[in-house]
CSV table of C-alpha atoms and ligand atoms in Angstrom, one decimal:
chain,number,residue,atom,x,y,z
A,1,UNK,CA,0.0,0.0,0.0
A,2,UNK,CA,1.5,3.5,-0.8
A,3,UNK,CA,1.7,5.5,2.4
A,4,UNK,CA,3.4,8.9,2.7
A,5,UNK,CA,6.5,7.8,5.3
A,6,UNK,CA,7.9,4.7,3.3
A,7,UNK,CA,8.1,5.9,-0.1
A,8,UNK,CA,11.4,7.2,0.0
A,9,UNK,CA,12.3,3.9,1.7
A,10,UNK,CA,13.7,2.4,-1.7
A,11,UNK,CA,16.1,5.4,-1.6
A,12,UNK,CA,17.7,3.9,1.7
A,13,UNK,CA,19.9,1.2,3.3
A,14,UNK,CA,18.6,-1.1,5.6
A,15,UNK,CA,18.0,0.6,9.0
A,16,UNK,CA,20.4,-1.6,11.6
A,17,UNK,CA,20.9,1.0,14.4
A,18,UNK,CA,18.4,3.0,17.0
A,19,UNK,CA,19.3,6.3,15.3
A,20,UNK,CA,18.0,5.2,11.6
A,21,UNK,CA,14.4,5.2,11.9
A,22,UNK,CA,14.6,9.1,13.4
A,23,UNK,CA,16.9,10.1,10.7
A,24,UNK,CA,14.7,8.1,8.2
A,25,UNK,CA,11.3,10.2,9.5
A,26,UNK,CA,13.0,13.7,9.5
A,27,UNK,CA,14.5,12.9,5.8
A,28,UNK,CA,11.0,11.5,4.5
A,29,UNK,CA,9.5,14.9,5.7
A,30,UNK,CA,11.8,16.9,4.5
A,31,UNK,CA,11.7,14.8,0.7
A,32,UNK,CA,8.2,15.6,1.1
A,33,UNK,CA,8.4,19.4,1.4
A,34,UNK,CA,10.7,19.2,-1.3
A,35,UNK,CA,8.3,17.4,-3.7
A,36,UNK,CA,5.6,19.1,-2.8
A,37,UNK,CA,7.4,22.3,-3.1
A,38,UNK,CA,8.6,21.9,-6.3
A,39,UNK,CA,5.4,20.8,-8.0
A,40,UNK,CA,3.5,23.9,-6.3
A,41,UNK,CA,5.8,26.3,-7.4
A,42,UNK,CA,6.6,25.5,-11.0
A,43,UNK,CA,3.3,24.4,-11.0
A,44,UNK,CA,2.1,28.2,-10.7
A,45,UNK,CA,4.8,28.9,-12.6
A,46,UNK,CA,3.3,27.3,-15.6
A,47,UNK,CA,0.0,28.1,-14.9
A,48,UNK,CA,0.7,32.2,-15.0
A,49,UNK,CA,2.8,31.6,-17.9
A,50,UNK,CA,-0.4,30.6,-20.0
A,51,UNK,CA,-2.6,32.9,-17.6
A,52,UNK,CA,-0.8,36.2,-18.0
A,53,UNK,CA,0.5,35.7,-21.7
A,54,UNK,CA,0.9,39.1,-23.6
A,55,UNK,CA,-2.1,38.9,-26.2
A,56,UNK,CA,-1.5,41.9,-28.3
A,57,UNK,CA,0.8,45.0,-28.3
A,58,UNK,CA,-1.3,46.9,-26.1
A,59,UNK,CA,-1.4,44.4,-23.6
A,60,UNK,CA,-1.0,46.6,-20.1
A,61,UNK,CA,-0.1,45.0,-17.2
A,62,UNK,CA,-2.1,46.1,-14.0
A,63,UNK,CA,0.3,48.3,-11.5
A,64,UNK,CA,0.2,46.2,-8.0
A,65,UNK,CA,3.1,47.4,-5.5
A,66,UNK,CA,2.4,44.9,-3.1
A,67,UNK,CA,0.0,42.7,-1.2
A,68,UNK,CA,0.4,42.3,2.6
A,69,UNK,CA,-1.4,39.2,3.0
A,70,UNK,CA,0.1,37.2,0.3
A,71,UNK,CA,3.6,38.5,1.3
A,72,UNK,CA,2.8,37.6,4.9
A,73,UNK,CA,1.6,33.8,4.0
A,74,UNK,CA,4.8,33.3,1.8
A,75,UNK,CA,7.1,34.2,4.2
A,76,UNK,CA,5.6,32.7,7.7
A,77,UNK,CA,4.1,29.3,6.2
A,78,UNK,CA,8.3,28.6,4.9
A,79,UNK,CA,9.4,30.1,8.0
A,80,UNK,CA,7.2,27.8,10.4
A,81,UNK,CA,8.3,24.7,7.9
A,82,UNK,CA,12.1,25.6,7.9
A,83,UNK,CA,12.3,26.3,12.3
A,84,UNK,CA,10.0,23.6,12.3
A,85,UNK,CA,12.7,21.0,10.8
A,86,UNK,CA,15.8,22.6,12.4
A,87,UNK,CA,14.3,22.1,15.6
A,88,UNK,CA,13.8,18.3,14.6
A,89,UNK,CA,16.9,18.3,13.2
A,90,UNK,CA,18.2,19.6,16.5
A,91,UNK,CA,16.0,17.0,18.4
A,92,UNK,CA,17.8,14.4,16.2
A,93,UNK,CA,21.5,15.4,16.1
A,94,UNK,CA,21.3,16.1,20.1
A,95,UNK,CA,20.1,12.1,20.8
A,96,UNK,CA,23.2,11.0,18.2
A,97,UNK,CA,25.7,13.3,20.1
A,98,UNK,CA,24.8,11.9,23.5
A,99,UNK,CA,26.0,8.8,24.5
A,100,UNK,CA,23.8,6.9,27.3
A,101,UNK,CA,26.2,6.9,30.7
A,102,UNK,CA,26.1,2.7,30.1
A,103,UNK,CA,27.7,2.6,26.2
A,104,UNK,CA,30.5,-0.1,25.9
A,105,UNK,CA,33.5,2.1,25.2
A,106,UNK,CA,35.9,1.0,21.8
A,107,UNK,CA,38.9,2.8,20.5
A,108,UNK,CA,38.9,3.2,16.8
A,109,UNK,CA,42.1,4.1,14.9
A,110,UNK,CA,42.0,5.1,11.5
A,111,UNK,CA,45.2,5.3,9.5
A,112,UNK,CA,46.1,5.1,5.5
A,113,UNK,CA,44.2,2.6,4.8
A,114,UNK,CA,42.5,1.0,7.6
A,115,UNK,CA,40.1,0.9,10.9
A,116,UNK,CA,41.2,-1.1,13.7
A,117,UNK,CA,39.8,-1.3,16.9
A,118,UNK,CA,40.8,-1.9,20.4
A,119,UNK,CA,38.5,-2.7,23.5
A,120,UNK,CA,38.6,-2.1,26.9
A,121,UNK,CA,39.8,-5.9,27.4
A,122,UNK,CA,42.7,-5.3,26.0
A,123,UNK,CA,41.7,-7.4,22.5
A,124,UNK,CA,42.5,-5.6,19.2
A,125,UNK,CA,41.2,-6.0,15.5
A,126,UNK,CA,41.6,-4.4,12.7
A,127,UNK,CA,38.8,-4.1,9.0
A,128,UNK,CA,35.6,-5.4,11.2
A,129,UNK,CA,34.5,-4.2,14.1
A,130,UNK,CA,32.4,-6.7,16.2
A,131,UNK,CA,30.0,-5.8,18.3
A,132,UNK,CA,27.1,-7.1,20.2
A,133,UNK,CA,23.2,-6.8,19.3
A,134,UNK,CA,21.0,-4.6,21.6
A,135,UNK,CA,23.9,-2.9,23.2
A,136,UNK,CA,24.9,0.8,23.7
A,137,UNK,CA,28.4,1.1,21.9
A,138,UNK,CA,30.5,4.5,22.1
A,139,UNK,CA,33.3,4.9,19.9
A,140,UNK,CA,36.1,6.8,20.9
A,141,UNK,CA,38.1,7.5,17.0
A,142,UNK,CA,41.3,9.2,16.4
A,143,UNK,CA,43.6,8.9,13.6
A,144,UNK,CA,47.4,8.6,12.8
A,145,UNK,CA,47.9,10.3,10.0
A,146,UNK,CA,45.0,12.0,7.8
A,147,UNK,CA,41.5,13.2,7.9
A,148,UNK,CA,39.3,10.0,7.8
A,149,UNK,CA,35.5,9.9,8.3
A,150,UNK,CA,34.0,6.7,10.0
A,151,UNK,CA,30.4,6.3,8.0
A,152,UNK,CA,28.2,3.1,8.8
A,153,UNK,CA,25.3,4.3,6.3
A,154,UNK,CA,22.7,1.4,7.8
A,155,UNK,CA,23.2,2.7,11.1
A,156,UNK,CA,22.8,6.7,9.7
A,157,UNK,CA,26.4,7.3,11.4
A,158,UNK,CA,29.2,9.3,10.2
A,159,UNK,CA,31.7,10.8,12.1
A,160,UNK,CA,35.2,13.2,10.6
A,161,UNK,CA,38.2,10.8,12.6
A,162,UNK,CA,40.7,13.3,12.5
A,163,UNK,CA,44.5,13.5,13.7
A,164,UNK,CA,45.6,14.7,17.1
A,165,UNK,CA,42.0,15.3,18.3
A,166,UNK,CA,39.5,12.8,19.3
A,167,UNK,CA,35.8,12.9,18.6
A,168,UNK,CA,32.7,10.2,19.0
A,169,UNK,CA,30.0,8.9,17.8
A,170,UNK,CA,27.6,5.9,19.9
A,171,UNK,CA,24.9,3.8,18.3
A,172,UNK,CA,22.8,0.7,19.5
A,173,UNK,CA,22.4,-2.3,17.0
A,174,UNK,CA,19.2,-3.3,16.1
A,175,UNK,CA,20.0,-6.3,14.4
A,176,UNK,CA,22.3,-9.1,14.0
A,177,UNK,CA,24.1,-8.9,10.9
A,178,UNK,CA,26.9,-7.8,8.7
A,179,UNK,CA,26.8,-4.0,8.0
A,180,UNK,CA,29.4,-1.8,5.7
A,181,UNK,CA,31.7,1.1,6.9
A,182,UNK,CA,33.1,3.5,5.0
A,183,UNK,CA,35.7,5.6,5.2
A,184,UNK,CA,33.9,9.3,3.9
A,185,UNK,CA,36.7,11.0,3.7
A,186,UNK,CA,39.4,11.0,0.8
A,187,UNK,CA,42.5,10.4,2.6
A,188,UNK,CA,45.1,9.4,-0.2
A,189,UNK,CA,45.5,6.0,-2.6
A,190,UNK,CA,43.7,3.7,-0.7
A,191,UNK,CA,40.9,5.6,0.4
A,192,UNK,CA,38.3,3.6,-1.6
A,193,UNK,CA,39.7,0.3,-0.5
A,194,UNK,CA,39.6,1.7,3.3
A,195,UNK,CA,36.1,0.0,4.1
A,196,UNK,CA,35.1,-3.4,6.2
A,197,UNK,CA,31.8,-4.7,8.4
A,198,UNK,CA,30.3,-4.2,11.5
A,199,UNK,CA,30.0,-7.4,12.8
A,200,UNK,CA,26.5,-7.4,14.5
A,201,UNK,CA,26.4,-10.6,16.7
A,202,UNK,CA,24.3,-12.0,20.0
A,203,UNK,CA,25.3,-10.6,23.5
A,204,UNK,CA,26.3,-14.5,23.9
A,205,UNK,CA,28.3,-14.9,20.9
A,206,UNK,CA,30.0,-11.6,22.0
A,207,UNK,CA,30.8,-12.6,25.3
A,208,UNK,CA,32.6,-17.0,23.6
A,209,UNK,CA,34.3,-14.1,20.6
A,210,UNK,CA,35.6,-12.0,23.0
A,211,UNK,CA,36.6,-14.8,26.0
A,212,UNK,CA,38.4,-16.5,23.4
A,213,UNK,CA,40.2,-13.8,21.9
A,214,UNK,CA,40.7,-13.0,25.7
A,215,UNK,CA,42.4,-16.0,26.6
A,216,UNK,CA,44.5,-15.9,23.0
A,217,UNK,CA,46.3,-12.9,24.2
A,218,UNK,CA,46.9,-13.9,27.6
A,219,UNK,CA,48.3,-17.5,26.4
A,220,UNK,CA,50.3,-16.0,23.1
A,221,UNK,CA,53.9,-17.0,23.3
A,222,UNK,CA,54.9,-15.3,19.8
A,223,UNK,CA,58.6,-14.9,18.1
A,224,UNK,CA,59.8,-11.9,16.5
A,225,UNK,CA,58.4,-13.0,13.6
A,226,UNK,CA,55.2,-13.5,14.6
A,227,UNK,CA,55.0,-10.1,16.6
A,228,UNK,CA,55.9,-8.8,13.4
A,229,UNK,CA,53.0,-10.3,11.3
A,230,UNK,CA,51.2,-8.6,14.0
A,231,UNK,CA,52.2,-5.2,13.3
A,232,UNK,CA,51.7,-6.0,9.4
A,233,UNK,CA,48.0,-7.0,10.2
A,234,UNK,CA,47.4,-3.9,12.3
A,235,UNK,CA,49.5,-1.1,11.1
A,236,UNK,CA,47.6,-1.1,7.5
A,237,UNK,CA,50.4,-3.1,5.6
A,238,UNK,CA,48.1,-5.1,4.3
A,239,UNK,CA,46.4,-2.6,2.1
A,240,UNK,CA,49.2,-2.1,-0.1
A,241,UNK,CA,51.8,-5.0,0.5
A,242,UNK,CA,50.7,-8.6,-0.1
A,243,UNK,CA,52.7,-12.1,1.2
A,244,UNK,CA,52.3,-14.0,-2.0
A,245,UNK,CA,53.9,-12.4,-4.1
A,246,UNK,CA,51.3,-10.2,-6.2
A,247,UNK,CA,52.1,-6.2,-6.2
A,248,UNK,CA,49.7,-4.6,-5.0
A,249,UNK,CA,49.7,-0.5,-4.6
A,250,UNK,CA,52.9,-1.4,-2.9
A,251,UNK,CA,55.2,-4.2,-3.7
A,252,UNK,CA,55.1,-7.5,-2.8
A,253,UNK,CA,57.2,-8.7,0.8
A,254,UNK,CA,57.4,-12.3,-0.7
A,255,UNK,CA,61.6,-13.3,-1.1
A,256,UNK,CA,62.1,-9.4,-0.2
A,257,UNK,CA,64.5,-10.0,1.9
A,258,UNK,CA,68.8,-9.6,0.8
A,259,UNK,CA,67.1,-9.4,-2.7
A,260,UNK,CA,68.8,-6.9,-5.0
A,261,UNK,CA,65.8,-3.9,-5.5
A,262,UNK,CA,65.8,-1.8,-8.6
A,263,UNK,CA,65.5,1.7,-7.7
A,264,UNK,CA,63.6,4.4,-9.6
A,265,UNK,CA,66.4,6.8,-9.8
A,266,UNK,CA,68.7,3.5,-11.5
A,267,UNK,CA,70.8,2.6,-8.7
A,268,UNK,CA,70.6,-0.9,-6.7
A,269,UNK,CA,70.3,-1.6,-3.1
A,270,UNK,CA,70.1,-4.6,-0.7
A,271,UNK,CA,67.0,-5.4,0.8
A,272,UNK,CA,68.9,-5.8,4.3
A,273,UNK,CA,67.5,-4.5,7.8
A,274,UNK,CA,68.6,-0.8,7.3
A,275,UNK,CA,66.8,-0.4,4.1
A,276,UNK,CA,63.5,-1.7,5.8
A,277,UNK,CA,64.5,0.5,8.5
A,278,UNK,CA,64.6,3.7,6.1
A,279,UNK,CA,61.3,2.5,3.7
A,280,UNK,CA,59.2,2.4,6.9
A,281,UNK,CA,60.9,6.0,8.2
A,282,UNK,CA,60.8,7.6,5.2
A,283,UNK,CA,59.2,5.8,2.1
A,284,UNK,CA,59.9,8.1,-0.4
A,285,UNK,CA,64.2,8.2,-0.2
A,286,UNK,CA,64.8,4.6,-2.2
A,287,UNK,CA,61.6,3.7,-4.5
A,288,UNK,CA,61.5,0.6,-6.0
A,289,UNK,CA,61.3,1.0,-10.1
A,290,UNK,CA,57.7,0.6,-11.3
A,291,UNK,CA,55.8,1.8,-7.9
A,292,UNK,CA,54.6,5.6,-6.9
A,293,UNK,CA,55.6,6.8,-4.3
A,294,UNK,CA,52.6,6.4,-1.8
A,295,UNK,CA,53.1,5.0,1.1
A,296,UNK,CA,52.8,7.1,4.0
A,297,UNK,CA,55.8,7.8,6.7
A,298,UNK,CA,55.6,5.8,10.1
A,299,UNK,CA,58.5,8.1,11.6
A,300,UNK,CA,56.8,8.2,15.4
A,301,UNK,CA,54.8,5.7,14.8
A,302,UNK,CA,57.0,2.0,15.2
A,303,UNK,CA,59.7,1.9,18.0
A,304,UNK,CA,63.1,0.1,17.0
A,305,UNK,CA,61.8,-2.7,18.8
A,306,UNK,CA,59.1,-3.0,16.4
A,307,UNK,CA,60.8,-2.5,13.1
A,308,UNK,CA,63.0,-5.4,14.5
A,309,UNK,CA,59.9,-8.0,14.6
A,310,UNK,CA,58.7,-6.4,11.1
A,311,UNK,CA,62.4,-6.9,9.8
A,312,UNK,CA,62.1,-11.0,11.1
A,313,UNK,CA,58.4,-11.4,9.8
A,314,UNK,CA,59.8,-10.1,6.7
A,315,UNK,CA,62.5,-12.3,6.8
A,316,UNK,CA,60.6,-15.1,7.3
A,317,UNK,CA,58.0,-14.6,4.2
A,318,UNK,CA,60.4,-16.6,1.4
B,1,LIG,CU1,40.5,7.0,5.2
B,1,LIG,CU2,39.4,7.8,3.2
């Protein structure tokens, strides 16, 4: 049946979060005015055209300087419209920016080109966030390089994630499921490819994910190499530098290791632990031949310690 409030429906994602059916309402209204708006006025439009045609040369058109009433009506029925959806707008926006005093608190991290996540336990993930249905869930987003913007369009979210400041943004699932983020903000190469799921799952599956993950970290005995694999997973590596082989934006870290790199400027170098050292520093000094230079600096952001277990994990990628 056709009803007013769902038509723009098709126009939509799912709703998923407690937020989207208020956004939903105030954007079906405010389609409505639109619509209605529109037709009305080039409705008149066209019918004066045909009404007030000039007939003949001596066509005079009456002298009217104004007309309080009309003047009056078209200026208070759009004002009482246009208050009247700012203070829903307000309504709105004032519920989004307000998290309840009982939201689960989880730290988002965006950096070129990837979310990860880390929560209160400790446990920390990176492309999908996981979180459970039914709950109140504040995040708490900062990033390490660029501008980023955390959108989660089924839950009518969007927040700027931006560096050396921290902002938030809460929501409560309304359903279990899978649900895209975006990054809404163009932050370099990768931007496009900078997207993954909320992972909408029951408060019992929550609580088995996160024991396990739980008792994973507090059990992990890991070498270099695999604190280093670590970093890769977390850090945003990934985007750009596969472990098979294939080039991505980036090339490959497959064999990389003592092999003889081709640089774009002609000379040759050794792919030994100070080169590593001075690509993660500062990409752009030695580019491999056939690759832009992209990749952003992580000067500040990996201690020596940490370039050591990237330099074994590379190592042990033949
Ligand atoms: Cu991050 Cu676009």
């Amino acid at each position: 049946m056709f009803s007013l409030a769902t038509f723009f429906d098709f126009t939509l994602p799912e709703q998923a979060s407690n937020h989207a059916p208020a956004v939903d309402s105030l954007y079906t209204f405010i389609m409505w005015v639109s619509v209605i708006g529109f037709i009305g006025l080039m409705g008149a439009m066209l019918y004066f055209m045909v009404k007030y045609k000039r007939r003949s040369e001596h066509d005079q058109v009456a002298y009217i300087t104004h007309n309080h009433q009309l003047e009056f009506l078209w200026s208070f029925i759009p004002m009482i419209i246009f208050v009247g959806i700012a203070i829903w707008g307000w309504r709105v926006y004032s519920v989004m920016e307000r998290a309840p005093e009982d939201s689960k608190t989880i730290y988002v991290t965006g950096r070129q080109w990837q979310w990860s996540y880390k929560y209160d336990t400790g446990v920390e993930i990176t492309d999908d966030l996981i979180v459970p249905v039914g709950t109140n869930v504040k995040l708490d987003m900062t990033s390490t390089d660029v501008l980023h913007s955390f959108y989660v369009p089924s839950f009518r979210v969007k927040k700027d994630v931006v560096p050396g400041m921290r902002t938030k943004l809460w929501f409560n699932a309304t359903k279990v499921g899978e649900f895209r983020i975006f990054c809404a903000e163009y932050c370099g190469t990768a931007h496009s490819k900078m997207f993954g799921y909320v992972k909408v799952i029951s408060k019992a599956d929550y609580k088995k994910w996160m024991d396990a993950k739980v008792y994973e970290r507090a059990n992990r005995k890991l070498t270099l190499a695999e604190l280093g694999q670590e970093l890769y997973n977390k850090k945003g590596c990934t985007t750009c530098h596969s472990v098979d082989g294939s080039n991505k934006i980036g090339p490959s870290l497959k064999g990389l290791w003592q092999k003889n790199r081709k640089l774009e400027e002609g000379d040759d170098v050794t792919a030994d632990a100070n080169y590593i050292r001075e690509s993660l520093m500062d990409p752009r000094a030695k580019v491999v031949k056939g690759f832009a230079p992209r990749m952003p600096p992580y000067q500040g952001q990996l201690s020596e310690d940490e370039i050591t277990q990237l330099v074994e994990f590379i190592k042990s990628i033949k």
